[in-house]
Short mmCIF file of C-alpha atoms in Angstrom, two decimals:
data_model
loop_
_atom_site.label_atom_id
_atom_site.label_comp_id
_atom_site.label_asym_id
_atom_site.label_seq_id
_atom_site.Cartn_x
_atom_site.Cartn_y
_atom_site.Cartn_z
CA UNK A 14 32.34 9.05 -7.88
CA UNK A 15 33.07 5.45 -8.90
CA UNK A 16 31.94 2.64 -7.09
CA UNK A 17 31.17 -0.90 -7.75
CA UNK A 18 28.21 -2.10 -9.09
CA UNK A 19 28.51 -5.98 -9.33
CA UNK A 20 28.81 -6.89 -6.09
CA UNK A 21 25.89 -7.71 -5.36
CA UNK A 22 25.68 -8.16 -1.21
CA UNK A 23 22.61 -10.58 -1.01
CA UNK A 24 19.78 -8.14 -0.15
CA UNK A 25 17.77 -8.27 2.80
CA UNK A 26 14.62 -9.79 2.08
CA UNK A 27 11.11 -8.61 2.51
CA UNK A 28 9.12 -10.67 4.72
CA UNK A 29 6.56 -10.29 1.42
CA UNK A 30 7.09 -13.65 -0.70
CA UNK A 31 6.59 -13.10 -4.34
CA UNK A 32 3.34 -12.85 -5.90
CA UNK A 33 3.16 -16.54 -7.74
CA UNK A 34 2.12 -17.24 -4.02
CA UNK A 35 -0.99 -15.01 -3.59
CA UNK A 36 -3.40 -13.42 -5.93
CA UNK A 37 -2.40 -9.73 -6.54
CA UNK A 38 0.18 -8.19 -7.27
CA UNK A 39 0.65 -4.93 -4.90
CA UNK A 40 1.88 -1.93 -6.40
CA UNK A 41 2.28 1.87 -4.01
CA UNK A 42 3.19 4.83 -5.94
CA UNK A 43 4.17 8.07 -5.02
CA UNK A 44 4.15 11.37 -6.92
CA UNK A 45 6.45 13.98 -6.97
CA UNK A 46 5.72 17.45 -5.78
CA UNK A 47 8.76 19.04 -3.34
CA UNK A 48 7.41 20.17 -0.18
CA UNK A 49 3.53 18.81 -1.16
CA UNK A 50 5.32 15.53 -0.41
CA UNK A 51 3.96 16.16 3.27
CA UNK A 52 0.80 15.23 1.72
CA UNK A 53 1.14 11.55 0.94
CA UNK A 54 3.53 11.09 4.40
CA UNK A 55 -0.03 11.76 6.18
CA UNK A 56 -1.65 9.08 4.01
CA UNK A 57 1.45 6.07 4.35
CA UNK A 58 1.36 6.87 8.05
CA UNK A 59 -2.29 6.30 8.09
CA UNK A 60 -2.48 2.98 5.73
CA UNK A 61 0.28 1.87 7.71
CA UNK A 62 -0.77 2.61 10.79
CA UNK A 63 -3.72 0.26 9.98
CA UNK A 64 -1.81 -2.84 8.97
CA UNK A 65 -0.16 -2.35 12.50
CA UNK A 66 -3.68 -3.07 13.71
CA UNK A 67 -4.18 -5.94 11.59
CA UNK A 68 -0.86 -7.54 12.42
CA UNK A 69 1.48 -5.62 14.75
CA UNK A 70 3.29 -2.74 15.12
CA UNK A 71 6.37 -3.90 13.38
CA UNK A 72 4.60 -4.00 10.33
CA UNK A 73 6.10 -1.74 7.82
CA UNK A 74 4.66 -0.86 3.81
CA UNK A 75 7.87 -2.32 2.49
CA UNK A 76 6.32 -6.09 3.70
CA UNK A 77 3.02 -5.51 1.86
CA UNK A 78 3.97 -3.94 -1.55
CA UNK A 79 5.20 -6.04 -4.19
CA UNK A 80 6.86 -2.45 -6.06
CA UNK A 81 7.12 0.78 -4.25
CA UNK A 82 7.35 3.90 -7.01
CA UNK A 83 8.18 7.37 -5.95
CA UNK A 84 9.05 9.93 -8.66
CA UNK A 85 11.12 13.24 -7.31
CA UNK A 86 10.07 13.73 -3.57
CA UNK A 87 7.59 10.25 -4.18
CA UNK A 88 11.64 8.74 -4.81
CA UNK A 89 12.67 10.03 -1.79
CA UNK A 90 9.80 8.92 0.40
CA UNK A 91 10.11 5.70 -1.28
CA UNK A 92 14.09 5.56 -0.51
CA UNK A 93 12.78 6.05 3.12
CA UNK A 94 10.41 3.18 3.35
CA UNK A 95 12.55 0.66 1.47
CA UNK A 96 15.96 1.10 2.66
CA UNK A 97 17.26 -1.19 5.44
CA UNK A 98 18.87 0.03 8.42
CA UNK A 99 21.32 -2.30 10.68
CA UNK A 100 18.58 -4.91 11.87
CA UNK A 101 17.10 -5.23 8.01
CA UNK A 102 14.33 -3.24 8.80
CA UNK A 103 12.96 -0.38 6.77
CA UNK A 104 14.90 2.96 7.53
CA UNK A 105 11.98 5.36 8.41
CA UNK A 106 8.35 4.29 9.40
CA UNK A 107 5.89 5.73 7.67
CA UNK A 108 4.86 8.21 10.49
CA UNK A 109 8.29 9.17 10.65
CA UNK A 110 8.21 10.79 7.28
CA UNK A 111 6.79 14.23 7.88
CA UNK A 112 8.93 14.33 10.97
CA UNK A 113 12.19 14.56 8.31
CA UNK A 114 10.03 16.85 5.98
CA UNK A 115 9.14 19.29 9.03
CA UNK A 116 12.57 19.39 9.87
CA UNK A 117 14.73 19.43 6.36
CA UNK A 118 12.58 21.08 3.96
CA UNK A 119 13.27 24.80 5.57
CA UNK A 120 17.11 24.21 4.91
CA UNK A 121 16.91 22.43 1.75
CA UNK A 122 14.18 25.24 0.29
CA UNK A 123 15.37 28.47 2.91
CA UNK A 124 13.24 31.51 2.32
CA UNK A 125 14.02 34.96 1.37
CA UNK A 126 13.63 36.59 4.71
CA UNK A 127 12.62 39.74 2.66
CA UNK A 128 9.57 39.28 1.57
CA UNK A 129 9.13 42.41 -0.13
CA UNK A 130 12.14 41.38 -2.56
CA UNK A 131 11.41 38.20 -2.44
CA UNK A 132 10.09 38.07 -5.94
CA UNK A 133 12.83 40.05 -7.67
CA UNK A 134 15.03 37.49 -5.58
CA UNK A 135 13.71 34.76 -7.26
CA UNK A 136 13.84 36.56 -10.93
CA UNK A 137 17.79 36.83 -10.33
CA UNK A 138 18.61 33.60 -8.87
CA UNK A 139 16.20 31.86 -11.97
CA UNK A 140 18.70 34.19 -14.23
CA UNK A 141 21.46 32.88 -12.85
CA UNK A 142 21.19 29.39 -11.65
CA UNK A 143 19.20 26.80 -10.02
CA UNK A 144 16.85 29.03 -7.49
CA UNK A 145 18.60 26.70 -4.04
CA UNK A 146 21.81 25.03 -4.23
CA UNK A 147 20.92 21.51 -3.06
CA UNK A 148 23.54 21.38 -0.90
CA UNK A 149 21.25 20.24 2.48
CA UNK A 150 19.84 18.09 0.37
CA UNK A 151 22.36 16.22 -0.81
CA UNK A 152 24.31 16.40 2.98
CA UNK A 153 21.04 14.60 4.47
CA UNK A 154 20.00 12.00 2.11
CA UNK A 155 24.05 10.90 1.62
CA UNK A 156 24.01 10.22 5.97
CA UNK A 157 20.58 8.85 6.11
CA UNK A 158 21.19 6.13 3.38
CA UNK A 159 24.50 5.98 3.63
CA UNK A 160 26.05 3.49 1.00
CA UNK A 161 23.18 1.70 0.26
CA UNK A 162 22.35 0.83 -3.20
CA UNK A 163 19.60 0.47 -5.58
CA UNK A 164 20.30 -3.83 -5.15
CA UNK A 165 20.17 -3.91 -1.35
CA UNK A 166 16.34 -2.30 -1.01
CA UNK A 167 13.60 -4.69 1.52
CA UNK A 168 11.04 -4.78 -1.69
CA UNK A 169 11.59 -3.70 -5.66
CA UNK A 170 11.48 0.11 -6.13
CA UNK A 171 11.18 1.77 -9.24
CA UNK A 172 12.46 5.71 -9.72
CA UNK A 173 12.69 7.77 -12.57
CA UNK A 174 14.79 10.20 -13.84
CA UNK A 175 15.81 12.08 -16.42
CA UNK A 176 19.09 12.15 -18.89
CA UNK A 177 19.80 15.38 -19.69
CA UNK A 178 22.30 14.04 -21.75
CA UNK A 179 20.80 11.67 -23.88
CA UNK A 180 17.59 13.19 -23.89
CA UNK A 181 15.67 10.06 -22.43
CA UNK A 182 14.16 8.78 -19.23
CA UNK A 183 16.88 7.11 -16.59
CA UNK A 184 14.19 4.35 -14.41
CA UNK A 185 15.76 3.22 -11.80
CA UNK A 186 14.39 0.08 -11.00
CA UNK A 187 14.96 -3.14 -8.91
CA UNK A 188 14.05 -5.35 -11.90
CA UNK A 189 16.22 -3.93 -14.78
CA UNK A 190 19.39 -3.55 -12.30
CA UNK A 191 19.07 -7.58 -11.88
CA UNK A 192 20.69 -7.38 -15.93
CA UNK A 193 21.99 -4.12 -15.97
CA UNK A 194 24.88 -3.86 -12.52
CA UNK A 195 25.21 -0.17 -14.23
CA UNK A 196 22.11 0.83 -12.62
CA UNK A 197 23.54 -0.31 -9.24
CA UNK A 198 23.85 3.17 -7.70
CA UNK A 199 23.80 4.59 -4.65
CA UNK A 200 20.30 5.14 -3.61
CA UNK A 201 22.00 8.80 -2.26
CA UNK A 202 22.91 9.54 -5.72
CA UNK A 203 19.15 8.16 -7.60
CA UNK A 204 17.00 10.19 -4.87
CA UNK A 205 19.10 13.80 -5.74
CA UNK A 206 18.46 12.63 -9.04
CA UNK A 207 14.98 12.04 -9.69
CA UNK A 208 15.27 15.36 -6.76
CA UNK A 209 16.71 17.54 -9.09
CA UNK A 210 13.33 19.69 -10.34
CA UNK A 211 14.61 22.00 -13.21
CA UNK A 212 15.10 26.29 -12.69
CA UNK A 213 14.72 25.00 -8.76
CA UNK A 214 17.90 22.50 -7.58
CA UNK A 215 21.04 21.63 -9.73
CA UNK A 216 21.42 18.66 -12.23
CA UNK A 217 23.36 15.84 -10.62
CA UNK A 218 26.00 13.89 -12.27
CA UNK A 219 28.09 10.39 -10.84
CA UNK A 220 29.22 7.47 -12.41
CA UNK A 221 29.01 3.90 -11.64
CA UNK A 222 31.47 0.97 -12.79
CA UNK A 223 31.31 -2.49 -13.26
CA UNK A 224 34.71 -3.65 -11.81
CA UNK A 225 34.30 -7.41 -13.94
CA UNK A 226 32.99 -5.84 -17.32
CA UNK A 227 34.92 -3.00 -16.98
CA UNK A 228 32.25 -1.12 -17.82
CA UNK A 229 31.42 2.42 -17.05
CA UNK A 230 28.50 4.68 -17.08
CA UNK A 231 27.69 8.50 -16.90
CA UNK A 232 24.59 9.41 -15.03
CA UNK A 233 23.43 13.41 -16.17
CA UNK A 234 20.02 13.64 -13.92
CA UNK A 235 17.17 15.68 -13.58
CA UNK A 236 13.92 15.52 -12.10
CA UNK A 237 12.04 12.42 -13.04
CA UNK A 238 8.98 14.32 -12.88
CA UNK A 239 10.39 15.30 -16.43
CA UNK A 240 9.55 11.95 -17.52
CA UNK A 241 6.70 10.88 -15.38
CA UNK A 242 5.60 12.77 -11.85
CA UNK A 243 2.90 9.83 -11.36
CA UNK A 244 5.29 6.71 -11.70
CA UNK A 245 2.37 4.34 -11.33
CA UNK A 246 2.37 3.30 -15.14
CA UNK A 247 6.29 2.94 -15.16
CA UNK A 248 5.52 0.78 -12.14
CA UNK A 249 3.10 -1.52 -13.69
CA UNK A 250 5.16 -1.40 -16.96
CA UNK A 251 7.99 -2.70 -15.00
CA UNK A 252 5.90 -5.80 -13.31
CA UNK A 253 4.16 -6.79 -16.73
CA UNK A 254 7.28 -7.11 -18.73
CA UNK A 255 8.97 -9.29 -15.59
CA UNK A 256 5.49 -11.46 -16.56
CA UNK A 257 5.82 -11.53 -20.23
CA UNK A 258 9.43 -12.99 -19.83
CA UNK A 259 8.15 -15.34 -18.04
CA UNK A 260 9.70 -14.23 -14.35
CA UNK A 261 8.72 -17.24 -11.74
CA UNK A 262 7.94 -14.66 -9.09
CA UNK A 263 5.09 -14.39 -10.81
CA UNK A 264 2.07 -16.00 -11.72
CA UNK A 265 0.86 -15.96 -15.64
CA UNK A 266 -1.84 -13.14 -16.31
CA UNK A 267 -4.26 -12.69 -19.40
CA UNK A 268 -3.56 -9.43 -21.39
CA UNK A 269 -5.21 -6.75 -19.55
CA UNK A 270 -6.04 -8.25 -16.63
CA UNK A 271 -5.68 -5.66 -14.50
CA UNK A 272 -7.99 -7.20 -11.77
CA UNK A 273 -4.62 -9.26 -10.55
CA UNK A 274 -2.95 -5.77 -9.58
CA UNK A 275 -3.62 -3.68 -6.78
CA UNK A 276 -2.57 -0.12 -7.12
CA UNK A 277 -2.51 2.36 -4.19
CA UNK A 278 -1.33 5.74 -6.64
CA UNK A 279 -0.49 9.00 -4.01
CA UNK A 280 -0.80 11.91 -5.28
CA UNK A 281 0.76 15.68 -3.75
CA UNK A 282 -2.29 18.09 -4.48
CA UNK A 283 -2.20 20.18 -7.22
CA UNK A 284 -4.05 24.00 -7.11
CA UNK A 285 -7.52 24.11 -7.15
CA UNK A 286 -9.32 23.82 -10.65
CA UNK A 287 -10.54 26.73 -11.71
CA UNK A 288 -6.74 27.32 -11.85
CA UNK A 289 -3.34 28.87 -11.24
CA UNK A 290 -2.51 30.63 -14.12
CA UNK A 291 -5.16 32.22 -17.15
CA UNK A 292 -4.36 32.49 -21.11
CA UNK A 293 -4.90 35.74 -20.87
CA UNK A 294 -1.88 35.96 -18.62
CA UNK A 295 0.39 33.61 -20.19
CA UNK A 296 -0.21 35.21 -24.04
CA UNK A 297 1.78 37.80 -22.86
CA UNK A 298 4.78 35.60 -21.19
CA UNK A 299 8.09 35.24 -22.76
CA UNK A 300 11.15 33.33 -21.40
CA UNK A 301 11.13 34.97 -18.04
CA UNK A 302 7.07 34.59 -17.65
CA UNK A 303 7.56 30.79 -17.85
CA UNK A 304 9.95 31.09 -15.56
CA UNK A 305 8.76 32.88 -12.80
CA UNK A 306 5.31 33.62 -11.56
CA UNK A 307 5.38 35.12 -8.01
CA UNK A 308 6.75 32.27 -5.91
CA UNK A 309 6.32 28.98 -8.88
CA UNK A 310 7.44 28.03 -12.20
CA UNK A 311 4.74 27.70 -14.32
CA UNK A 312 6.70 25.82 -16.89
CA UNK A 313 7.30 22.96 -14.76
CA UNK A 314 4.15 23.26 -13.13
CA UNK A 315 2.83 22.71 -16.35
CA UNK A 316 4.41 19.40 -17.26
CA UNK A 317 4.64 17.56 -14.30
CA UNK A 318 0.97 18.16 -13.75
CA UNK A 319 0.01 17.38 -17.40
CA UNK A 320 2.73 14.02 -16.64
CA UNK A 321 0.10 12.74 -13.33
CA UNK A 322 -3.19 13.46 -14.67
CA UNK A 323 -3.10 11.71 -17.89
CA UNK A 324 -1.46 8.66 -16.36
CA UNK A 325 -4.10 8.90 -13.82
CA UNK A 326 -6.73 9.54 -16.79
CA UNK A 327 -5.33 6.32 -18.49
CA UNK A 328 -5.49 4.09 -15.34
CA UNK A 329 -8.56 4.83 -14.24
CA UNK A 330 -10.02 4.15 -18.06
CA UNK A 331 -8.35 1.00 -18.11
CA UNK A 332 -9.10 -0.46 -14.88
CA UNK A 333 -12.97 1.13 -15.28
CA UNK A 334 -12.92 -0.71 -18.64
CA UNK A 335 -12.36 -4.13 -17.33
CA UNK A 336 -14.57 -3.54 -14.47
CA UNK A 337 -11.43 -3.64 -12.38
CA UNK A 338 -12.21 -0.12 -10.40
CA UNK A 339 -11.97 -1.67 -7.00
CA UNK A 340 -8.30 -2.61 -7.55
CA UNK A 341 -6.98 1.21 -8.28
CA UNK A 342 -7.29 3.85 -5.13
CA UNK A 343 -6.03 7.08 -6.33
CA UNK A 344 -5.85 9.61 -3.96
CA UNK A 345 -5.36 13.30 -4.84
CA UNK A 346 -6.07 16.90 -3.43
CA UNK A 347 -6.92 19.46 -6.35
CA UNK A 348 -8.48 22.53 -4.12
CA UNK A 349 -4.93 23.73 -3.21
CA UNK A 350 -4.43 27.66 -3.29
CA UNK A 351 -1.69 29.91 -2.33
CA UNK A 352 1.67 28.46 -1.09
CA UNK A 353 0.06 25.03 -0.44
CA UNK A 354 0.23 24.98 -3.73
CA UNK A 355 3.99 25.39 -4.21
CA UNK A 356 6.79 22.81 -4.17
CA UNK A 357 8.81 25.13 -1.98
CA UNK A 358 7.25 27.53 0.34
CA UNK A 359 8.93 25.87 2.95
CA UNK A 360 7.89 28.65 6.37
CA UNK A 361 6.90 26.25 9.47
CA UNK A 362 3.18 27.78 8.93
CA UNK A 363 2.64 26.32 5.47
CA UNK A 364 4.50 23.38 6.16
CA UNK A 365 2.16 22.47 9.09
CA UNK A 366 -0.67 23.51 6.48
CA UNK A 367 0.14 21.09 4.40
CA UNK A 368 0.01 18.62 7.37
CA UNK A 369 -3.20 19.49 8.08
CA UNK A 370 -4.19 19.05 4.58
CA UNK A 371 -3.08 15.39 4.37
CA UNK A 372 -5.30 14.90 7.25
CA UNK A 373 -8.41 16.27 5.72
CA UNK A 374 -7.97 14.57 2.54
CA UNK A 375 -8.48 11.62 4.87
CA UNK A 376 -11.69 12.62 5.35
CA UNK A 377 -12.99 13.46 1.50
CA UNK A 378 -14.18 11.16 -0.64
CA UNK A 379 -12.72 8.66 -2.68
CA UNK A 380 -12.53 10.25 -6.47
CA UNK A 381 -12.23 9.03 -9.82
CA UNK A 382 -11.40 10.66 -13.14
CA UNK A 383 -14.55 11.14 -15.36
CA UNK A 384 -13.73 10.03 -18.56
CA UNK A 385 -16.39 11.98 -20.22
CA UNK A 386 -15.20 15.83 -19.07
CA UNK A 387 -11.75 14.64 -17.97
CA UNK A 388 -12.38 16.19 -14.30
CA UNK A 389 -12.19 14.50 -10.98
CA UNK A 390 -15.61 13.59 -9.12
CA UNK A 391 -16.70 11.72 -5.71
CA UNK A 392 -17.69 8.26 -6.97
CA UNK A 393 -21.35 7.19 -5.64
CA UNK A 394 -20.67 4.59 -2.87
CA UNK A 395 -19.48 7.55 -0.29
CA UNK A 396 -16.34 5.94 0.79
CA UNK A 397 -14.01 7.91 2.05
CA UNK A 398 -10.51 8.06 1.35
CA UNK A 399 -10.01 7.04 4.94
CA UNK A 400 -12.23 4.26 4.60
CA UNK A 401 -10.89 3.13 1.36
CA UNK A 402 -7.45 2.71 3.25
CA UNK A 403 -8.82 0.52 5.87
CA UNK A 404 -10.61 -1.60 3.16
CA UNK A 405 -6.98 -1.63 1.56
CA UNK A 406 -5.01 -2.66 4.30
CA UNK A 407 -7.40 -5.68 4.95
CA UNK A 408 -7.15 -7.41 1.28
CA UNK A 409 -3.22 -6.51 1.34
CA UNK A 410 -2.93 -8.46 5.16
CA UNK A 411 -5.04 -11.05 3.68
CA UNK A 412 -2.84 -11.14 0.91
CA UNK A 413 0.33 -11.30 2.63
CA UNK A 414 -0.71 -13.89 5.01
CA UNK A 415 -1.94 -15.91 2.08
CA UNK A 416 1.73 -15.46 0.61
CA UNK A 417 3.02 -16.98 3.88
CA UNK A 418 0.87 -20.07 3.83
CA UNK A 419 1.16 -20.97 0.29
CA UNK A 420 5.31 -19.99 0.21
CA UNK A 421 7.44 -23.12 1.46
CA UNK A 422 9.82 -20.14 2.66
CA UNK A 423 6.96 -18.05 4.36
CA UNK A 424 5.84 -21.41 6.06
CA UNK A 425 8.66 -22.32 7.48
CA UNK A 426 9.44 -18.65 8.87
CA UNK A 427 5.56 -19.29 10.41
CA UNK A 428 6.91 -22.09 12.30
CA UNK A 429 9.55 -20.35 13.93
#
C-alpha cells in the first residue's frame, strides 16, 4: 500500500510542553511479550489512575511522558495510549487496555480445542508456517487506528522493528520521522510490524512514498523484540541524540547525567528463575527442538529475554553508578510458570491469570538488578512497586505543572 508521507497534518499536541521547561525528561517504556502484555495494562491503569487523583480524571499518560516506547505488544499498548481519537484525546485509557486484550487476544492467538493434539498441532503448523495467521490482528488494529500515522501521535513514540531484508533494526520513532517523511507510516502498519514475533505471526510488508521527493521505501518487518524487547535504551538513545544536536525542546545535559531522565521501564514477566528449559534438555535439540517446546519457542524465548535483561542490567548499572537510582523504576515479574509464562496461551482462565498477576506485582517490592550475580533482588527501603508508582506520579504532576508555569504556551492555556 502506498500512501503519502509528507503531508504532514499538524499533530495534535500534548498538553506536556517540552522538557527545556521543567527538569526531567520523562521517558515510559513498554516490553514486548504477546499475551503477558496484560501485565503492564494492570500497571499503566494503576500509575494512571493516580495522576487522575493528582489532577483529574481526564488526565491521560500521553500528557506526562516526554517518549512513550513499546516494543511488539509494548508497540501496541503504546499505539493505544498515544493515538488521538476525534476530540485529540488519547484513543484508549489506560484501564481500557486489558479490556481490548481480554477480548482480542483469544481470536488473534485461538487455541487448539484438542488439547491432546495440541502439541503435534503446533509441530505442523511451525513446519509449515507462522503458528496463527494474523489476520484478527491486523483487522482490529487497522479499525482502531484507522489512518493515523506515526506524525500525528499526542507525545513522541519510539517502536522498533526489524528488517528482514536488510538485516537491521527498523525504529520507528517520532524524532527521526521529523527528517526522514519515509518513516511516516501508518501506525496500523508499524504495530503488526514490531507485532510480527517470528515461527508465531507472519512478516509484514507495505510501502510508503514521498509524493514531493518521489521517493519510495520497502518496509520487510518482524518483531522488534528481534532487535530490542526492552526499548528503554532505544528510547533514551533517541532523546540524547535530539540533545547532542542541539534540539531547543530541550535543555543542555552533562554526559551521563542521567539524574535529568526519569524512566518508568514495564516489563511482561518472564518464567520463574530456576528456569524454563535445562542444558541437559536442549544438548539434545536440533531444528525442531528450538522450535517447539510444548506450547513456546524456546528460540525466541531465548533472545528476546536475553534482549530485556541486559538492557535492564545496563540501566540499572548506569543510573546506580551516578547515584541516579531514584530516577529508573523497573518493574518486572520473574516467578511466572506454566502458560503465564507463554506469549499465547490465550484460554479466558489464563488470561484472567495474568490479570491477577499484574495486580500482585503491585504489591511486591520494588527490585533492582544486582550487578554482582546478575539476578534481581528487593532493594532495602521496602517500597513497593505500588508505592513506587504513587511516588512517580507525584514528581511527574509536579513536573508537568512546572512545564505549564515556566512555558509561555502552557501559561497562557492556564489562563483560559
Amino acid at each position: 500500500m502506498n500512501y503519502p508521507t509528507n503531508l504532514f497534518i499538524d499533530s495534535p499536541k500534548s498538553p506536556l510542553q517540552p522538557p527545556t521547561y521543567g527538569n526531567q525528561i520523562t521517558i515510559l517504556s513498554i516490553d514486548g511479550g504477546g499475551i503477558r502484555g496484560i501485565i503492564p495494562g494492570t500497571i499503566l491503569a494503576f500509575l494512571e489512575a493516580q495522576l487522575q487523583k493528582l489532577d483529574g480524571e481526564e488526565a491521560r499518560l500521553s500528557d506526562y511522558f516526554d517518549v512513550i516506547a513499546g516494543t511488539s505488544t509494548g508497540g501496541l499498548v503504546t499505539a493505544m495510549l498515544s493515538t488521538p481519537d476525534e476530540k485529540n484525546r488519547p484513543l484508549f485509557a489506560a484501564k481500557d487496555i486489558n479490556d481490548f486484550y481480554l477480548e482480542h487476544c483469544p481470536k488473534i492467538f485461538p487455541q487448539d480445542s484438542s488439547a491432546l493434539f495440541a502439541p503435534a498441532a503446533n509441530l505442523v503448523r511451525s513446519l509449515s508456517g507462522p503458528k496463527y495467521d494474523g489476520k484478527h490482528l491486523h483487522e482490529v488494529v487497522r479499525e482502531k487506528l484507522g489512518e493515523k500515522t506515526l506524525s500525528q501521535t499526542l507525545t513522541n513514540i519510539v517502536i522498533p522493528t526489524f528488517d528482514i531484508k536488510n538485516l537491521q533494526p527498523t525504529i520507528f520513532s517520532s524524532y527521526k520521522v521529523k527528517k526522514d517523511p519515509c518513516l511516516n507510516a501508518l501506525l496500523s502498519d508499524i504495530c503488526i510490524s514490531t507485532s510480527a514475533a517470528p515461527t508465531y505471526l507472519p512478516a509484514h510488508h507495505f510501502e510508503t512514498e514521498d509524493y514531493i521527493n518521489g521517493k519510495l521505501r520497502e518496509f520487510n518487518l518482524v518483531d522488534g523484540g528481534v532487535a530490542a524487547n526492552n526499548p528503554t535504551l532505544v528510547a533514551i538513545s533517541e532523546v540524547t541524540k535530539e540533545i547532542t544536536k542541539g534540539n531547543r525542546d530541550f535543555f543542555s545535559i552533562k554526559a551521563n547525567d542521567y539524574s535529568r531522565f526519569l524512566v518508568i521501564s514495564l516489563g511482561t514477566g518472564t518464567a520463574k528463575s530456576e528456569g524454563k528449559y535445562s542444558a541437559l534438555h536442549a544438548a539434545k535439540w536440533g531444528l525442531l527442538g528450538w522450535l517447539t517446546s510444548d506450547d513456546s519457542t524456546p528460540l525466541v524465548d531465548v533472545f528476546t529475554q536475553a534482549s530485556s535483561d541486559m538492557v535492564d542490567f545496563h540501566l540499572a548499572t548506569v543510573f546506580q553508578a551516578l547515584h541516579s537510582e531514584e530516577s529508573y523504576l523497573r518493574i518486572q515479574d520473574d516467578t511466572l510458570t506454566g502458560p503465564l509464562a507463554s506469549v499465547d496461551v490465550a484460554t479466558e482462565k489464563n488470561l484472567e491469570d495474568l490479570v491477577k498477576v499484574g495486580e500482585e506485582l503491585l504489591k511486591k517490592p520494588v527490585s533492582r538488578v544486582n550487578l554482582d550475580y546478575g539476578q534481581v533482588e528487593a532493594i532495602g527501603n521496602k517500597e513497593t512497586n505500588e508505592e513506587a508508582l504513587i511516588r512517580m506520579a507525584a514528581i511527574l504532576s509536579k513536573e508537568k505543572r512546572l512545564r505549564d508555569m515556566r512555558s509561555p504556551q502552557g501559561h497562557a492555556a492556564q489562563k483560559k
